[in-house]
CSV table of C-alpha atoms in Angstrom, one decimal:
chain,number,residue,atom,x,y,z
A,817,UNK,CA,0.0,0.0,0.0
A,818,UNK,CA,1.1,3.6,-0.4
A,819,UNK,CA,2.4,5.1,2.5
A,820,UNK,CA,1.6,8.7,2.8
A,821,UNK,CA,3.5,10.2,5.4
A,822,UNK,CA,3.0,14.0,7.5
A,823,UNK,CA,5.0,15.5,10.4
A,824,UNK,CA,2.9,14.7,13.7
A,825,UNK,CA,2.2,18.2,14.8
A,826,UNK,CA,2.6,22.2,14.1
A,827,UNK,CA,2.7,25.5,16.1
A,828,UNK,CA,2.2,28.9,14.4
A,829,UNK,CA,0.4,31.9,15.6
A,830,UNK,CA,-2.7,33.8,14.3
A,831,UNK,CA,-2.3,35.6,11.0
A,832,UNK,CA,1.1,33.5,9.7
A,833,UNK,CA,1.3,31.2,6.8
A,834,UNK,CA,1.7,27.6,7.5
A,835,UNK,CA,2.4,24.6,5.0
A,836,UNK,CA,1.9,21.5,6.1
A,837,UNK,CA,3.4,18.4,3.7
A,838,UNK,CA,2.6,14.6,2.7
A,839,UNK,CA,5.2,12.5,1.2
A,840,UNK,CA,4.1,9.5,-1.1
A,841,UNK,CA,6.2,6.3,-0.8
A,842,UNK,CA,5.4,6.4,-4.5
A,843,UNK,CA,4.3,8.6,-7.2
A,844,UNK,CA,0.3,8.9,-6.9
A,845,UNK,CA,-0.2,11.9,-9.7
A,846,UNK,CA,-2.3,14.2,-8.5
A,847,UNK,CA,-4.1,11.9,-6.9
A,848,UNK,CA,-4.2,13.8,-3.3
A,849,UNK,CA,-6.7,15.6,-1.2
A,850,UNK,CA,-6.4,17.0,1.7
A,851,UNK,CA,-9.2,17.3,5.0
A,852,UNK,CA,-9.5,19.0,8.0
A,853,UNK,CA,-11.0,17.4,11.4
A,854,UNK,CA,-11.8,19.5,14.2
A,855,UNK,CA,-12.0,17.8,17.5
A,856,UNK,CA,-14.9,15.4,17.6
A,857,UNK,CA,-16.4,16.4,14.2
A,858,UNK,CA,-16.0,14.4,11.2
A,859,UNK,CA,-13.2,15.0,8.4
A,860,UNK,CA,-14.3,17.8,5.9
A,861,UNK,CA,-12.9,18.1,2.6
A,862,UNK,CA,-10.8,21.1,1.6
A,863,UNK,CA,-8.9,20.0,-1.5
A,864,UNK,CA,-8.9,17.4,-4.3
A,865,UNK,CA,-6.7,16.7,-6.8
A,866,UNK,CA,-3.9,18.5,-5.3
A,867,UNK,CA,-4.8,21.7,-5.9
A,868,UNK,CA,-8.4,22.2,-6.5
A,869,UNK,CA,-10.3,24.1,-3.8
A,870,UNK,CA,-13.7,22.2,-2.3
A,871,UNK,CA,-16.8,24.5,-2.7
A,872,UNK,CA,-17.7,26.5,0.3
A,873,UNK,CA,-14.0,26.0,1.5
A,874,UNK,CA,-11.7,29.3,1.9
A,875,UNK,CA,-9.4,30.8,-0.5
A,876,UNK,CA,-6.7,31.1,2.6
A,877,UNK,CA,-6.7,27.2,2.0
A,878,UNK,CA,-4.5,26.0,-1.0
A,879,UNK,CA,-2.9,22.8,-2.0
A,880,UNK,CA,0.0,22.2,-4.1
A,881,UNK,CA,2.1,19.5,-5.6
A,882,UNK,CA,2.5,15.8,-8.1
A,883,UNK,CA,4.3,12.6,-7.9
A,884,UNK,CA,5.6,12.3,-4.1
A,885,UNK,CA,5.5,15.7,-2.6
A,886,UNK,CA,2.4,17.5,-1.6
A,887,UNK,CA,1.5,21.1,0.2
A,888,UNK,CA,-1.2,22.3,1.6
A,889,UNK,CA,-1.1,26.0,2.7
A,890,UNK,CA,-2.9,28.5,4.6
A,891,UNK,CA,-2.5,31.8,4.6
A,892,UNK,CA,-3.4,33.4,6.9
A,893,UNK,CA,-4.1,31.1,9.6
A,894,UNK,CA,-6.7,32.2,11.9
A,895,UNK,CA,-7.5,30.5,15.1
A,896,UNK,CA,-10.4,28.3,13.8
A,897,UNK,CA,-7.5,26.8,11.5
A,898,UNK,CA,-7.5,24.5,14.9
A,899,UNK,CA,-7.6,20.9,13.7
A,900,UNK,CA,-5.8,18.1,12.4
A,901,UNK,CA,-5.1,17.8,8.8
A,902,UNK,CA,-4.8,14.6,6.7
A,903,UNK,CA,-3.9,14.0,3.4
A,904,UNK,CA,-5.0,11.0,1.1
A,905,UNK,CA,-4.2,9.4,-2.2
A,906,UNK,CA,-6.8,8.1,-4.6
A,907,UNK,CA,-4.0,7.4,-7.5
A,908,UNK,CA,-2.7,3.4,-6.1
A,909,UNK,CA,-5.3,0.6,-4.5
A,910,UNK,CA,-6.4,0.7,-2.3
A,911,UNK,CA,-6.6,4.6,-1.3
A,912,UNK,CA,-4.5,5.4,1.7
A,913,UNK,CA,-4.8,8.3,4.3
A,914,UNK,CA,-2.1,10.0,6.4
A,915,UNK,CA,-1.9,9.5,9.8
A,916,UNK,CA,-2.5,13.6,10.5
A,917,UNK,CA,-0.7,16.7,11.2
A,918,UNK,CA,-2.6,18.6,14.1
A,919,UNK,CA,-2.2,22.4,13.8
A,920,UNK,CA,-1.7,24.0,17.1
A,921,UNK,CA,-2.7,28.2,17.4
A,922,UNK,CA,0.0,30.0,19.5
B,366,UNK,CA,-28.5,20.3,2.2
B,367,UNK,CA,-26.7,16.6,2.2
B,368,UNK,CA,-26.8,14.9,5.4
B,369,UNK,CA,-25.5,11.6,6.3
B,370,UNK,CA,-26.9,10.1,9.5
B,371,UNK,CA,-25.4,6.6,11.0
B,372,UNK,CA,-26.9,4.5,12.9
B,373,UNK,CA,-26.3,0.9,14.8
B,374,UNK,CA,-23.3,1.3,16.7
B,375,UNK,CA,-22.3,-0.1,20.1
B,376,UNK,CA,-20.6,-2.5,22.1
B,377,UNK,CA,-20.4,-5.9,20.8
B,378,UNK,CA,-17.9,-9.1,21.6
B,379,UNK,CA,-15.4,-10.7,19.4
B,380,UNK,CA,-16.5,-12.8,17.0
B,381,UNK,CA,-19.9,-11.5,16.9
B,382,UNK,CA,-21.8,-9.5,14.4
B,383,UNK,CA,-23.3,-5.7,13.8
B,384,UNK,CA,-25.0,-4.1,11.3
B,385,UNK,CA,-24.7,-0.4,10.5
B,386,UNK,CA,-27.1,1.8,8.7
B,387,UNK,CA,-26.8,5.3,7.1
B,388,UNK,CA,-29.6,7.8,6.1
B,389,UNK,CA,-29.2,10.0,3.6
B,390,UNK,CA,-30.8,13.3,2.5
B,391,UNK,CA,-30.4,16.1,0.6
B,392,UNK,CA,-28.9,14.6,-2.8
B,393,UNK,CA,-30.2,12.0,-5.4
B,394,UNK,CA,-28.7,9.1,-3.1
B,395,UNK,CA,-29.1,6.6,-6.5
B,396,UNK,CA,-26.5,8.6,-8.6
B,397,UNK,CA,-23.6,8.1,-6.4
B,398,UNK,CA,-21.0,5.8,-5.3
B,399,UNK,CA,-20.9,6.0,-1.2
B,400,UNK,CA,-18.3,4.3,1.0
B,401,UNK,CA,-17.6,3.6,4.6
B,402,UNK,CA,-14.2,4.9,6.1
B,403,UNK,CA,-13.1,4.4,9.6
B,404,UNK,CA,-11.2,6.0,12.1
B,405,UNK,CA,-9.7,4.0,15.4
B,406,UNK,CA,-9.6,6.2,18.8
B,407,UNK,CA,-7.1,8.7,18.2
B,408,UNK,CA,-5.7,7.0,14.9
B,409,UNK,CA,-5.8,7.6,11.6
B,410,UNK,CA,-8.2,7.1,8.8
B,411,UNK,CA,-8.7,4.6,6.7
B,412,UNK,CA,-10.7,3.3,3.8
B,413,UNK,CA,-13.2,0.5,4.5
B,414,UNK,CA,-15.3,-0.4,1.6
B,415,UNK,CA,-17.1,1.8,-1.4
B,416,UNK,CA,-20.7,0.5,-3.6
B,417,UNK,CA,-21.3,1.5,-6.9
B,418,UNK,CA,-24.5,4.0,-7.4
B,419,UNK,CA,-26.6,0.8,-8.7
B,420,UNK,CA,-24.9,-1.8,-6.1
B,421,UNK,CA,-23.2,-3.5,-8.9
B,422,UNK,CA,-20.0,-3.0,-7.7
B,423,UNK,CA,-18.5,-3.4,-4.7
B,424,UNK,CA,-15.2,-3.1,-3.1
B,425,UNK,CA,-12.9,-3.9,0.3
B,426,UNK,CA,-9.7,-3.5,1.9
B,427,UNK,CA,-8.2,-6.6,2.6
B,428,UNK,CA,-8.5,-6.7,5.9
B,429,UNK,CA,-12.5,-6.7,6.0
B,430,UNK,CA,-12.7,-9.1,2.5
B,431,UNK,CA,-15.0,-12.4,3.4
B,432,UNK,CA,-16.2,-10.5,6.9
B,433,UNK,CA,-17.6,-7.4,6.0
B,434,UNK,CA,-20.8,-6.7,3.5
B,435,UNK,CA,-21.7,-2.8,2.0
B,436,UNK,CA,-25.4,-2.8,0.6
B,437,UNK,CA,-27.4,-0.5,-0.4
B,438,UNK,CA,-31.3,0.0,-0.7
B,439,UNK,CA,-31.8,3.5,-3.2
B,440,UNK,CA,-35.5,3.5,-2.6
B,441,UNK,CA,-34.8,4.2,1.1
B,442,UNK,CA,-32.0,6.6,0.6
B,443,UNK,CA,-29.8,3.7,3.1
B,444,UNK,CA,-26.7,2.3,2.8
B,445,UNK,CA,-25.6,-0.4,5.0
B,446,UNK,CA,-22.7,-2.0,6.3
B,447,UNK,CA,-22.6,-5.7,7.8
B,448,UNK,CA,-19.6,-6.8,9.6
B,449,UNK,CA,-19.3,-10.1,10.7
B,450,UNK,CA,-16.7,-12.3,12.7
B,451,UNK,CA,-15.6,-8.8,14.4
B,452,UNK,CA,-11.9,-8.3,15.7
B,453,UNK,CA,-10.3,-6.0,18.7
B,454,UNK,CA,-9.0,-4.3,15.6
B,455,UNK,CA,-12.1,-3.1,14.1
B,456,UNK,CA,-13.2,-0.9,16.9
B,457,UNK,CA,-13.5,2.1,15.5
B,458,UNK,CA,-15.6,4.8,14.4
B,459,UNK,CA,-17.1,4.4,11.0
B,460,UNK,CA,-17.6,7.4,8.6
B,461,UNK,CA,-20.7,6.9,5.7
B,462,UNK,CA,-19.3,9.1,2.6
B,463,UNK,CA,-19.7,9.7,-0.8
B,464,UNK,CA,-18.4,9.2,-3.4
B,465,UNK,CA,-18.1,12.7,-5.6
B,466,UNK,CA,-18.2,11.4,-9.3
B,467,UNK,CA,-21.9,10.8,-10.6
B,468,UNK,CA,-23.3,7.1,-12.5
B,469,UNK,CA,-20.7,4.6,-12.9
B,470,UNK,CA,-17.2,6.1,-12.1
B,471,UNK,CA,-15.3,6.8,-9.0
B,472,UNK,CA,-12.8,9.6,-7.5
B,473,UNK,CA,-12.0,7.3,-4.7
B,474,UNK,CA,-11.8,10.8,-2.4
B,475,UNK,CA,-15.1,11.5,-0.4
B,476,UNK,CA,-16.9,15.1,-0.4
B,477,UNK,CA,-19.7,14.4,2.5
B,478,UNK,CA,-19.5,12.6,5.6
B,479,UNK,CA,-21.7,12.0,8.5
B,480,UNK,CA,-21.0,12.5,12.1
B,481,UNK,CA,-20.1,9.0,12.5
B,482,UNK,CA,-20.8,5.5,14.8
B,483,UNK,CA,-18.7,4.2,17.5
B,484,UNK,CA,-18.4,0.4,17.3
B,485,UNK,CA,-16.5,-1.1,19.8
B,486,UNK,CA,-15.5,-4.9,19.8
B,487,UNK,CA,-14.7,-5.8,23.4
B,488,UNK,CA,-15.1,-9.0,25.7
């Protein structure tokens, strides 16, 4: 399986810009999308195919990236940026999620 | 406005058997692939099983292959996941989705999700 892997956890204050990355064991295209979870909610989508912004979602959120390396930005962050983020690839079977990268507001 | 509601959760021993529900609203339910994705306490996510929009299709990890059963019923806007011979490892909280492409594709990313039910397989 594709192993999609995401530092554990970040710290930035209110009104910075933050990217937080996934790195594919193997090329997965642009095969990535990236969700936020806020504590004891269910996962929402922000972006799909790599870069391509969710309806409803936004425009400080922003994804970037192909083959193994993949962003997603926000800028600014503002304190309800609180959440964990995980990234997934749909490009290899079966489809594999990140194990999270929780955003912490200073 | 799409809403996703599960249903069915609980505390059940190993071995044994449970069978989820999920309501849905808000969309035309029969155009869309859905899937089930689960999330172990403070774990990760991960990918449990999708259905085509008709029920034609259906697909599993590996782990869940033989044990666990997605259905669907259009003309009740449900679908439905039976899991059978349930592990320690299958405790979890499981996410209905769906699927974003329309008719008979997939995009294997979900763009809805419900608030999720707790199954937990204990002795």
């Amino acid at each position: 399986d594709t192993v999609l892997t995401q530092s554990p956890a970040l710290a930035v204050s209110p009104g910075e810009r933050v990217t937080i990355s996934c790195r594919a064991s193997e090329s997965v295209s642009t095969g990535m999308h990236w969700y936020q979870q806020k504590p004891g909610q269910q996962p929402k989508l922000l972006i799909y195919g790599a870069s391509n912004l969710e309806s409803g979602v936004p425009a400080r959120f922003s994804g970037s990236g192909s083959g193994t390396d993949f962003t997603l930005t926000i800028d600014p962050v503002e304190a309800d940026d609180t959440a964990t983020y995980f990234c997934q690839q749909s490009w290899n079977d079966p489809n594999t999620f990140g194990a999270g990268t929780k955003l912490e507001l200073k | 406005e799409v809403q996703l509601v599960e249903s069915g959760g609980g505390l059940v021993q190993p071995g044994r058997s449970m069978k989820l529900s999920c309501a849905a609203s808000g969309f035309t339910f029969s155009n869309y692939g859905m899937a089930w994705v689960r999330q172990a306490p403070t774990k990760g996510l991960e990918w449990v099983a999708t259905i085509s929009y008709d029920g034609s299709s259906t697909y599993y990890r590996d782990s869940v292959k033989g044990r666990f059963t997605i259905s669907r019923d259009n003309a009740k806007s449900t679908l439905y996941l039976q899991m059978n011979s349930l592990r320690s490892e299958d405790t979890a909280t499981y996410y209905c989705t769906r699927d974003p492409y329309y008719g008979y594709d997939y995009a294997w990313y979900f763009d809805y999700w419900g608030q999720g039910v707790m199954v937990t397989v204990s002795s």
